[in-house]
């Protein structure tokens, strides 16, 4: 996988287990299902790394600086638990 030109190694199997979006991408016959390369250009590197941490560990470091970006990723990749975590963090940040 490549995010804005930076290589990241991850497992298709793990990604599709945790994300409906990745499951559809890797099993629907799209070019990504047979390719060993996936190029992500629509999202920033750091928020994407936090999303991957969540996919692998069910945890991530949400901060005021990355919360909205991670929420956009969670919404796009259909990660409901991560979306809920971002929303709770965002509400907490707003009220501080």
PDB file of N, CA and C in Angstrom:
ATOM      1  N   UNK A   1       0.857  -1.166   0.000  1.00  0.00           N
ATOM      2  CA  UNK A   1       0.000   0.000   0.000  1.00  0.00           C
ATOM      3  C   UNK A   1       0.900   1.224   0.000  1.00  0.00           C
ATOM      4  N   UNK A   2       0.452   2.253  -0.652  1.00  0.00           N
ATOM      5  CA  UNK A   2       1.208   3.492  -0.722  1.00  0.00           C
ATOM      6  C   UNK A   2       0.275   4.657  -0.405  1.00  0.00           C
ATOM      7  N   UNK A   3       0.706   5.510   0.514  1.00  0.00           N
ATOM      8  CA  UNK A   3      -0.082   6.690   0.872  1.00  0.00           C
ATOM      9  C   UNK A   3       0.771   7.908   0.582  1.00  0.00           C
ATOM     10  N   UNK A   4       0.323   8.687  -0.386  1.00  0.00           N
ATOM     11  CA  UNK A   4       1.059   9.873  -0.814  1.00  0.00           C
ATOM     12  C   UNK A   4       2.529   9.562  -1.064  1.00  0.00           C
ATOM     13  N   UNK A   5       2.779   8.418  -1.709  1.00  0.00           N
ATOM     14  CA  UNK A   5       4.123   8.028  -2.085  1.00  0.00           C
ATOM     15  C   UNK A   5       4.915   7.297  -1.020  1.00  0.00           C
ATOM     16  N   UNK A   6       4.365   7.158   0.192  1.00  0.00           N
ATOM     17  CA  UNK A   6       5.064   6.447   1.271  1.00  0.00           C
ATOM     18  C   UNK A   6       4.517   5.028   1.360  1.00  0.00           C
ATOM     19  N   UNK A   7       5.423   4.051   1.292  1.00  0.00           N
ATOM     20  CA  UNK A   7       5.009   2.640   1.339  1.00  0.00           C
ATOM     21  C   UNK A   7       4.654   2.225   2.757  1.00  0.00           C
ATOM     22  N   UNK A   8       3.580   1.453   2.841  1.00  0.00           N
ATOM     23  CA  UNK A   8       3.138   0.863   4.101  1.00  0.00           C
ATOM     24  C   UNK A   8       2.790  -0.586   3.807  1.00  0.00           C
ATOM     25  N   UNK A   9       3.258  -1.467   4.632  1.00  0.00           N
ATOM     26  CA  UNK A   9       2.962  -2.882   4.447  1.00  0.00           C
ATOM     27  C   UNK A   9       1.848  -3.293   5.400  1.00  0.00           C
ATOM     28  N   UNK A  10       0.816  -3.896   4.852  1.00  0.00           N
ATOM     29  CA  UNK A  10      -0.300  -4.381   5.658  1.00  0.00           C
ATOM     30  C   UNK A  10      -0.908  -5.594   4.964  1.00  0.00           C
ATOM     31  N   UNK A  11      -1.840  -6.221   5.627  1.00  0.00           N
ATOM     32  CA  UNK A  11      -2.423  -7.469   5.156  1.00  0.00           C
ATOM     33  C   UNK A  11      -3.827  -7.241   4.622  1.00  0.00           C
ATOM     34  N   UNK A  12      -4.061  -7.611   3.371  1.00  0.00           N
ATOM     35  CA  UNK A  12      -5.395  -7.481   2.783  1.00  0.00           C
ATOM     36  C   UNK A  12      -6.436  -8.207   3.625  1.00  0.00           C
ATOM     37  N   UNK A  13      -6.062  -9.373   4.131  1.00  0.00           N
ATOM     38  CA  UNK A  13      -6.986 -10.180   4.913  1.00  0.00           C
ATOM     39  C   UNK A  13      -7.473  -9.418   6.152  1.00  0.00           C
ATOM     40  N   UNK A  14      -6.558  -8.784   6.858  1.00  0.00           N
ATOM     41  CA  UNK A  14      -6.919  -8.015   8.057  1.00  0.00           C
ATOM     42  C   UNK A  14      -7.793  -6.827   7.667  1.00  0.00           C
ATOM     43  N   UNK A  15      -7.415  -6.122   6.614  1.00  0.00           N
ATOM     44  CA  UNK A  15      -8.178  -4.947   6.190  1.00  0.00           C
ATOM     45  C   UNK A  15      -9.608  -5.321   5.832  1.00  0.00           C
ATOM     46  N   UNK A  16      -9.786  -6.403   5.094  1.00  0.00           N
ATOM     47  CA  UNK A  16     -11.148  -6.768   4.671  1.00  0.00           C
ATOM     48  C   UNK A  16     -11.950  -7.374   5.815  1.00  0.00           C
ATOM     49  N   UNK A  17     -11.289  -7.942   6.814  1.00  0.00           N
ATOM     50  CA  UNK A  17     -12.015  -8.437   7.985  1.00  0.00           C
ATOM     51  C   UNK A  17     -12.623  -7.293   8.791  1.00  0.00           C
ATOM     52  N   UNK A  18     -11.918  -6.168   8.833  1.00  0.00           N
ATOM     53  CA  UNK A  18     -12.332  -5.061   9.696  1.00  0.00           C
ATOM     54  C   UNK A  18     -13.134  -3.975   8.989  1.00  0.00           C
ATOM     55  N   UNK A  19     -13.086  -3.933   7.659  1.00  0.00           N
ATOM     56  CA  UNK A  19     -13.721  -2.838   6.932  1.00  0.00           C
ATOM     57  C   UNK A  19     -14.554  -3.369   5.766  1.00  0.00           C
ATOM     58  N   UNK A  20     -15.835  -3.010   5.755  1.00  0.00           N
ATOM     59  CA  UNK A  20     -16.704  -3.383   4.628  1.00  0.00           C
ATOM     60  C   UNK A  20     -16.180  -2.807   3.324  1.00  0.00           C
ATOM     61  N   UNK A  21     -15.641  -1.611   3.389  1.00  0.00           N
ATOM     62  CA  UNK A  21     -15.115  -0.963   2.184  1.00  0.00           C
ATOM     63  C   UNK A  21     -13.973  -1.797   1.586  1.00  0.00           C
ATOM     64  N   UNK A  22     -13.011  -2.170   2.433  1.00  0.00           N
ATOM     65  CA  UNK A  22     -11.902  -2.985   1.943  1.00  0.00           C
ATOM     66  C   UNK A  22     -12.388  -4.359   1.500  1.00  0.00           C
ATOM     67  N   UNK A  23     -13.344  -4.917   2.204  1.00  0.00           N
ATOM     68  CA  UNK A  23     -13.876  -6.230   1.811  1.00  0.00           C
ATOM     69  C   UNK A  23     -14.459  -6.156   0.399  1.00  0.00           C
ATOM     70  N   UNK A  24     -15.250  -5.139   0.138  1.00  0.00           N
ATOM     71  CA  UNK A  24     -15.807  -4.971  -1.198  1.00  0.00           C
ATOM     72  C   UNK A  24     -14.735  -4.746  -2.243  1.00  0.00           C
ATOM     73  N   UNK A  25     -13.744  -3.951  -1.896  1.00  0.00           N
ATOM     74  CA  UNK A  25     -12.668  -3.621  -2.823  1.00  0.00           C
ATOM     75  C   UNK A  25     -11.857  -4.863  -3.200  1.00  0.00           C
ATOM     76  N   UNK A  26     -11.580  -5.706  -2.213  1.00  0.00           N
ATOM     77  CA  UNK A  26     -10.695  -6.845  -2.447  1.00  0.00           C
ATOM     78  C   UNK A  26     -11.417  -8.101  -2.923  1.00  0.00           C
ATOM     79  N   UNK A  27     -12.744  -8.120  -2.890  1.00  0.00           N
ATOM     80  CA  UNK A  27     -13.471  -9.333  -3.279  1.00  0.00           C
ATOM     81  C   UNK A  27     -14.426  -9.142  -4.452  1.00  0.00           C
ATOM     82  N   UNK A  28     -14.524  -7.941  -4.967  1.00  0.00           N
ATOM     83  CA  UNK A  28     -15.532  -7.665  -5.996  1.00  0.00           C
ATOM     84  C   UNK A  28     -15.005  -7.775  -7.428  1.00  0.00           C
ATOM     85  N   UNK A  29     -13.755  -8.141  -7.589  1.00  0.00           N
ATOM     86  CA  UNK A  29     -13.204  -8.227  -8.929  1.00  0.00           C
ATOM     87  C   UNK A  29     -12.619  -6.911  -9.419  1.00  0.00           C
ATOM     88  N   UNK A  30     -12.607  -5.881  -8.575  1.00  0.00           N
ATOM     89  CA  UNK A  30     -11.974  -4.618  -8.951  1.00  0.00           C
ATOM     90  C   UNK A  30     -10.470  -4.857  -9.099  1.00  0.00           C
ATOM     91  N   UNK A  31      -9.783  -3.920  -9.737  1.00  0.00           N
ATOM     92  CA  UNK A  31      -8.349  -4.109  -9.972  1.00  0.00           C
ATOM     93  C   UNK A  31      -7.584  -4.287  -8.663  1.00  0.00           C
ATOM     94  N   UNK A  32      -8.078  -3.696  -7.563  1.00  0.00           N
ATOM     95  CA  UNK A  32      -7.402  -3.828  -6.275  1.00  0.00           C
ATOM     96  C   UNK A  32      -7.425  -5.264  -5.745  1.00  0.00           C
ATOM     97  N   UNK A  33      -8.391  -6.056  -6.220  1.00  0.00           N
ATOM     98  CA  UNK A  33      -8.497  -7.434  -5.723  1.00  0.00           C
ATOM     99  C   UNK A  33      -7.360  -8.318  -6.227  1.00  0.00           C
ATOM    100  N   UNK A  34      -6.743  -7.938  -7.328  1.00  0.00           N
ATOM    101  CA  UNK A  34      -5.641  -8.742  -7.858  1.00  0.00           C
ATOM    102  C   UNK A  34      -4.294  -8.031  -7.764  1.00  0.00           C
ATOM    103  N   UNK A  35      -4.317  -6.764  -7.483  1.00  0.00           N
ATOM    104  CA  UNK A  35      -3.078  -5.991  -7.418  1.00  0.00           C
ATOM    105  C   UNK A  35      -2.405  -6.154  -6.056  1.00  0.00           C
ATOM    106  N   UNK A  36      -1.103  -6.047  -6.044  1.00  0.00           N
ATOM    107  CA  UNK A  36      -0.371  -6.046  -4.784  1.00  0.00           C
ATOM    108  C   UNK A  36      -0.128  -4.622  -4.302  1.00  0.00           C
ATOM    109  N   UNK A  37      -0.473  -3.652  -5.126  1.00  0.00           N
ATOM    110  CA  UNK A  37      -0.297  -2.245  -4.784  1.00  0.00           C
ATOM    111  C   UNK A  37      -1.642  -1.544  -4.665  1.00  0.00           C
ATOM    112  N   UNK A  38      -1.788  -0.745  -3.646  1.00  0.00           N
ATOM    113  CA  UNK A  38      -2.972   0.089  -3.463  1.00  0.00           C
ATOM    114  C   UNK A  38      -2.461   1.488  -3.169  1.00  0.00           C
ATOM    115  N   UNK A  39      -2.809   2.445  -4.004  1.00  0.00           N
ATOM    116  CA  UNK A  39      -2.321   3.806  -3.866  1.00  0.00           C
ATOM    117  C   UNK A  39      -3.422   4.693  -3.301  1.00  0.00           C
ATOM    118  N   UNK A  40      -3.191   5.246  -2.121  1.00  0.00           N
ATOM    119  CA  UNK A  40      -4.147   6.130  -1.452  1.00  0.00           C
ATOM    120  C   UNK A  40      -3.668   7.559  -1.638  1.00  0.00           C
ATOM    121  N   UNK A  41      -4.500   8.396  -2.254  1.00  0.00           N
ATOM    122  CA  UNK A  41      -4.106   9.788  -2.477  1.00  0.00           C
ATOM    123  C   UNK A  41      -5.106  10.783  -1.893  1.00  0.00           C
ATOM    124  N   UNK A  42      -6.244  10.302  -1.444  1.00  0.00           N
ATOM    125  CA  UNK A  42      -7.306  11.196  -0.986  1.00  0.00           C
ATOM    126  C   UNK A  42      -7.209  11.580   0.487  1.00  0.00           C
ATOM    127  N   UNK A  43      -6.332  10.940   1.236  1.00  0.00           N
ATOM    128  CA  UNK A  43      -6.237  11.163   2.676  1.00  0.00           C
ATOM    129  C   UNK A  43      -4.789  11.370   3.078  1.00  0.00           C
ATOM    130  N   UNK A  44      -4.597  12.040   4.207  1.00  0.00           N
ATOM    131  CA  UNK A  44      -3.259  12.301   4.711  1.00  0.00           C
ATOM    132  C   UNK A  44      -2.601  11.062   5.296  1.00  0.00           C
ATOM    133  N   UNK A  45      -1.285  11.093   5.341  1.00  0.00           N
ATOM    134  CA  UNK A  45      -0.504   9.956   5.816  1.00  0.00           C
ATOM    135  C   UNK A  45      -0.755   9.663   7.299  1.00  0.00           C
ATOM    136  N   UNK A  46      -0.602  10.671   8.164  1.00  0.00           N
ATOM    137  CA  UNK A  46      -0.721  10.455   9.608  1.00  0.00           C
ATOM    138  C   UNK A  46      -2.112   9.961  10.017  1.00  0.00           C
ATOM    139  N   UNK A  47      -3.196  10.594   9.538  1.00  0.00           N
ATOM    140  CA  UNK A  47      -4.519  10.056   9.892  1.00  0.00           C
ATOM    141  C   UNK A  47      -4.726   8.632   9.379  1.00  0.00           C
ATOM    142  N   UNK A  48      -4.198   8.325   8.206  1.00  0.00           N
ATOM    143  CA  UNK A  48      -4.345   6.971   7.665  1.00  0.00           C
ATOM    144  C   UNK A  48      -3.606   5.962   8.537  1.00  0.00           C
ATOM    145  N   UNK A  49      -2.453   6.338   9.033  1.00  0.00           N
ATOM    146  CA  UNK A  49      -1.694   5.463   9.933  1.00  0.00           C
ATOM    147  C   UNK A  49      -2.508   5.203  11.205  1.00  0.00           C
ATOM    148  N   UNK A  50      -3.157   6.236  11.737  1.00  0.00           N
ATOM    149  CA  UNK A  50      -3.985   6.043  12.932  1.00  0.00           C
ATOM    150  C   UNK A  50      -5.147   5.097  12.637  1.00  0.00           C
ATOM    151  N   UNK A  51      -5.735   5.218  11.442  1.00  0.00           N
ATOM    152  CA  UNK A  51      -6.807   4.305  11.072  1.00  0.00           C
ATOM    153  C   UNK A  51      -6.285   2.874  10.990  1.00  0.00           C
ATOM    154  N   UNK A  52      -5.110   2.690  10.406  1.00  0.00           N
ATOM    155  CA  UNK A  52      -4.523   1.346  10.330  1.00  0.00           C
ATOM    156  C   UNK A  52      -4.221   0.795  11.722  1.00  0.00           C
ATOM    157  N   UNK A  53      -3.733   1.654  12.623  1.00  0.00           N
ATOM    158  CA  UNK A  53      -3.514   1.211  14.004  1.00  0.00           C
ATOM    159  C   UNK A  53      -4.820   0.706  14.600  1.00  0.00           C
ATOM    160  N   UNK A  54      -5.899   1.433  14.339  1.00  0.00           N
ATOM    161  CA  UNK A  54      -7.199   1.007  14.848  1.00  0.00           C
ATOM    162  C   UNK A  54      -7.609  -0.339  14.243  1.00  0.00           C
ATOM    163  N   UNK A  55      -7.431  -0.482  12.947  1.00  0.00           N
ATOM    164  CA  UNK A  55      -7.810  -1.731  12.278  1.00  0.00           C
ATOM    165  C   UNK A  55      -7.056  -2.913  12.891  1.00  0.00           C
ATOM    166  N   UNK A  56      -5.781  -2.731  13.191  1.00  0.00           N
ATOM    167  CA  UNK A  56      -4.970  -3.823  13.724  1.00  0.00           C
ATOM    168  C   UNK A  56      -5.136  -4.031  15.231  1.00  0.00           C
ATOM    169  N   UNK A  57      -5.373  -2.959  15.996  1.00  0.00           N
ATOM    170  CA  UNK A  57      -5.325  -3.075  17.455  1.00  0.00           C
ATOM    171  C   UNK A  57      -6.610  -2.668  18.157  1.00  0.00           C
ATOM    172  N   UNK A  58      -7.558  -2.080  17.431  1.00  0.00           N
ATOM    173  CA  UNK A  58      -8.787  -1.536  18.009  1.00  0.00           C
ATOM    174  C   UNK A  58      -8.507  -0.328  18.898  1.00  0.00           C
ATOM    175  N   UNK A  59      -7.359   0.295  18.708  1.00  0.00           N
ATOM    176  CA  UNK A  59      -6.975   1.499  19.440  1.00  0.00           C
ATOM    177  C   UNK A  59      -6.291   2.462  18.480  1.00  0.00           C
ATOM    178  N   UNK A  60      -6.377   3.756  18.804  1.00  0.00           N
ATOM    179  CA  UNK A  60      -5.619   4.752  18.047  1.00  0.00           C
ATOM    180  C   UNK A  60      -5.477   5.998  18.904  1.00  0.00           C
ATOM    181  N   UNK A  61      -4.562   6.856  18.530  1.00  0.00           N
ATOM    182  CA  UNK A  61      -4.300   8.086  19.266  1.00  0.00           C
ATOM    183  C   UNK A  61      -5.053   9.232  18.602  1.00  0.00           C
ATOM    184  N   UNK A  62      -6.216   9.565  19.149  1.00  0.00           N
ATOM    185  CA  UNK A  62      -7.001  10.675  18.615  1.00  0.00           C
ATOM    186  C   UNK A  62      -6.620  11.952  19.341  1.00  0.00           C
ATOM    187  N   UNK A  63      -6.366  12.983  18.556  1.00  0.00           N
ATOM    188  CA  UNK A  63      -5.976  14.283  19.103  1.00  0.00           C
ATOM    189  C   UNK A  63      -6.849  15.359  18.470  1.00  0.00           C
ATOM    190  N   UNK A  64      -6.814  16.571  19.027  1.00  0.00           N
ATOM    191  CA  UNK A  64      -7.547  17.667  18.385  1.00  0.00           C
ATOM    192  C   UNK A  64      -7.097  17.905  16.944  1.00  0.00           C
ATOM    193  N   UNK A  65      -5.840  17.597  16.652  1.00  0.00           N
ATOM    194  CA  UNK A  65      -5.298  17.834  15.309  1.00  0.00           C
ATOM    195  C   UNK A  65      -5.714  16.781  14.289  1.00  0.00           C
ATOM    196  N   UNK A  66      -5.970  15.529  14.728  1.00  0.00           N
ATOM    197  CA  UNK A  66      -6.268  14.487  13.748  1.00  0.00           C
ATOM    198  C   UNK A  66      -7.691  13.947  13.807  1.00  0.00           C
ATOM    199  N   UNK A  67      -8.449  14.362  14.790  1.00  0.00           N
ATOM    200  CA  UNK A  67      -9.768  13.760  15.029  1.00  0.00           C
ATOM    201  C   UNK A  67     -10.701  13.868  13.821  1.00  0.00           C
ATOM    202  N   UNK A  68     -10.798  15.016  13.228  1.00  0.00           N
ATOM    203  CA  UNK A  68     -11.702  15.210  12.093  1.00  0.00           C
ATOM    204  C   UNK A  68     -11.232  14.411  10.883  1.00  0.00           C
ATOM    205  N   UNK A  69      -9.928  14.397  10.632  1.00  0.00           N
ATOM    206  CA  UNK A  69      -9.390  13.627   9.503  1.00  0.00           C
ATOM    207  C   UNK A  69      -9.602  12.131   9.685  1.00  0.00           C
ATOM    208  N   UNK A  70      -9.398  11.638  10.896  1.00  0.00           N
ATOM    209  CA  UNK A  70      -9.618  10.219  11.171  1.00  0.00           C
ATOM    210  C   UNK A  70     -11.102   9.898  11.048  1.00  0.00           C
ATOM    211  N   UNK A  71     -11.963  10.809  11.470  1.00  0.00           N
ATOM    212  CA  UNK A  71     -13.408  10.617  11.318  1.00  0.00           C
ATOM    213  C   UNK A  71     -13.789  10.492   9.848  1.00  0.00           C
ATOM    214  N   UNK A  72     -13.203  11.317   8.990  1.00  0.00           N
ATOM    215  CA  UNK A  72     -13.466  11.219   7.544  1.00  0.00           C
ATOM    216  C   UNK A  72     -13.041   9.849   7.010  1.00  0.00           C
ATOM    217  N   UNK A  73     -11.897   9.366   7.451  1.00  0.00           N
ATOM    218  CA  UNK A  73     -11.428   8.036   7.043  1.00  0.00           C
ATOM    219  C   UNK A  73     -12.358   6.948   7.556  1.00  0.00           C
ATOM    220  N   UNK A  74     -12.761   7.053   8.822  1.00  0.00           N
ATOM    221  CA  UNK A  74     -13.651   6.053   9.412  1.00  0.00           C
ATOM    222  C   UNK A  74     -14.974   6.004   8.661  1.00  0.00           C
ATOM    223  N   UNK A  75     -15.464   7.149   8.267  1.00  0.00           N
ATOM    224  CA  UNK A  75     -16.704   7.201   7.506  1.00  0.00           C
ATOM    225  C   UNK A  75     -16.514   6.579   6.124  1.00  0.00           C
ATOM    226  N   UNK A  76     -15.442   6.930   5.441  1.00  0.00           N
ATOM    227  CA  UNK A  76     -15.176   6.431   4.094  1.00  0.00           C
ATOM    228  C   UNK A  76     -14.967   4.913   4.082  1.00  0.00           C
ATOM    229  N   UNK A  77     -14.200   4.413   5.056  1.00  0.00           N
ATOM    230  CA  UNK A  77     -13.882   2.990   5.088  1.00  0.00           C
ATOM    231  C   UNK A  77     -14.866   2.170   5.937  1.00  0.00           C
ATOM    232  N   UNK A  78     -15.948   2.800   6.350  1.00  0.00           N
ATOM    233  CA  UNK A  78     -17.052   2.138   7.057  1.00  0.00           C
ATOM    234  C   UNK A  78     -16.595   1.440   8.334  1.00  0.00           C
ATOM    235  N   UNK A  79     -15.931   2.215   9.174  1.00  0.00           N
ATOM    236  CA  UNK A  79     -15.459   1.718  10.462  1.00  0.00           C
ATOM    237  C   UNK A  79     -16.288   2.380  11.561  1.00  0.00           C
ATOM    238  N   UNK A  80     -17.423   1.779  11.880  1.00  0.00           N
ATOM    239  CA  UNK A  80     -18.388   2.403  12.786  1.00  0.00           C
ATOM    240  C   UNK A  80     -17.839   2.655  14.184  1.00  0.00           C
ATOM    241  N   UNK A  81     -17.095   1.712  14.729  1.00  0.00           N
ATOM    242  CA  UNK A  81     -16.556   1.913  16.082  1.00  0.00           C
ATOM    243  C   UNK A  81     -15.562   3.066  16.097  1.00  0.00           C
ATOM    244  N   UNK A  82     -14.730   3.175  15.080  1.00  0.00           N
ATOM    245  CA  UNK A  82     -13.790   4.292  15.005  1.00  0.00           C
ATOM    246  C   UNK A  82     -14.540   5.608  14.839  1.00  0.00           C
ATOM    247  N   UNK A  83     -15.607   5.603  14.058  1.00  0.00           N
ATOM    248  CA  UNK A  83     -16.428   6.817  13.925  1.00  0.00           C
ATOM    249  C   UNK A  83     -16.947   7.255  15.289  1.00  0.00           C
ATOM    250  N   UNK A  84     -17.455   6.319  16.060  1.00  0.00           N
ATOM    251  CA  UNK A  84     -17.985   6.644  17.387  1.00  0.00           C
ATOM    252  C   UNK A  84     -16.887   7.194  18.290  1.00  0.00           C
ATOM    253  N   UNK A  85     -15.701   6.607  18.221  1.00  0.00           N
ATOM    254  CA  UNK A  85     -14.578   7.091  19.025  1.00  0.00           C
ATOM    255  C   UNK A  85     -14.216   8.524  18.639  1.00  0.00           C
ATOM    256  N   UNK A  86     -14.216   8.806  17.347  1.00  0.00           N
ATOM    257  CA  UNK A  86     -13.883  10.153  16.870  1.00  0.00           C
ATOM    258  C   UNK A  86     -14.938  11.158  17.313  1.00  0.00           C
ATOM    259  N   UNK A  87     -16.189  10.773  17.209  1.00  0.00           N
ATOM    260  CA  UNK A  87     -17.268  11.685  17.594  1.00  0.00           C
ATOM    261  C   UNK A  87     -17.200  11.998  19.076  1.00  0.00           C
ATOM    262  N   UNK A  88     -16.947  10.999  19.903  1.00  0.00           N
ATOM    263  CA  UNK A  88     -16.820  11.228  21.343  1.00  0.00           C
ATOM    264  C   UNK A  88     -15.632  12.126  21.639  1.00  0.00           C
ATOM    265  N   UNK A  89     -14.518  11.890  20.997  1.00  0.00           N
ATOM    266  CA  UNK A  89     -13.320  12.713  21.195  1.00  0.00           C
ATOM    267  C   UNK A  89     -13.580  14.136  20.727  1.00  0.00           C
ATOM    268  N   UNK A  90     -14.248  14.280  19.584  1.00  0.00           N
ATOM    269  CA  UNK A  90     -14.538  15.605  19.045  1.00  0.00           C
ATOM    270  C   UNK A  90     -15.464  16.378  19.984  1.00  0.00           C
ATOM    271  N   UNK A  91     -16.472  15.733  20.519  1.00  0.00           N
ATOM    272  CA  UNK A  91     -17.382  16.384  21.457  1.00  0.00           C
ATOM    273  C   UNK A  91     -16.621  16.811  22.697  1.00  0.00           C
ATOM    274  N   UNK A  92     -15.743  15.944  23.207  1.00  0.00           N
ATOM    275  CA  UNK A  92     -14.936  16.265  24.367  1.00  0.00           C
ATOM    276  C   UNK A  92     -14.049  17.480  24.095  1.00  0.00           C
ATOM    277  N   UNK A  93     -13.429  17.533  22.931  1.00  0.00           N
ATOM    278  CA  UNK A  93     -12.559  18.650  22.560  1.00  0.00           C
ATOM    279  C   UNK A  93     -13.343  19.956  22.491  1.00  0.00           C
ATOM    280  N   UNK A  94     -14.547  19.902  21.935  1.00  0.00           N
ATOM    281  CA  UNK A  94     -15.367  21.106  21.790  1.00  0.00           C
ATOM    282  C   UNK A  94     -15.743  21.679  23.156  1.00  0.00           C
ATOM    283  N   UNK A  95     -16.000  20.812  24.115  1.00  0.00           N
ATOM    284  CA  UNK A  95     -16.446  21.272  25.419  1.00  0.00           C
ATOM    285  C   UNK A  95     -15.311  21.679  26.355  1.00  0.00           C
ATOM    286  N   UNK A  96     -14.073  21.432  25.972  1.00  0.00           N
ATOM    287  CA  UNK A  96     -12.951  21.831  26.850  1.00  0.00           C
ATOM    288  C   UNK A  96     -12.724  23.306  26.781  1.00  0.00           C
TER     289      UNK A  96
END
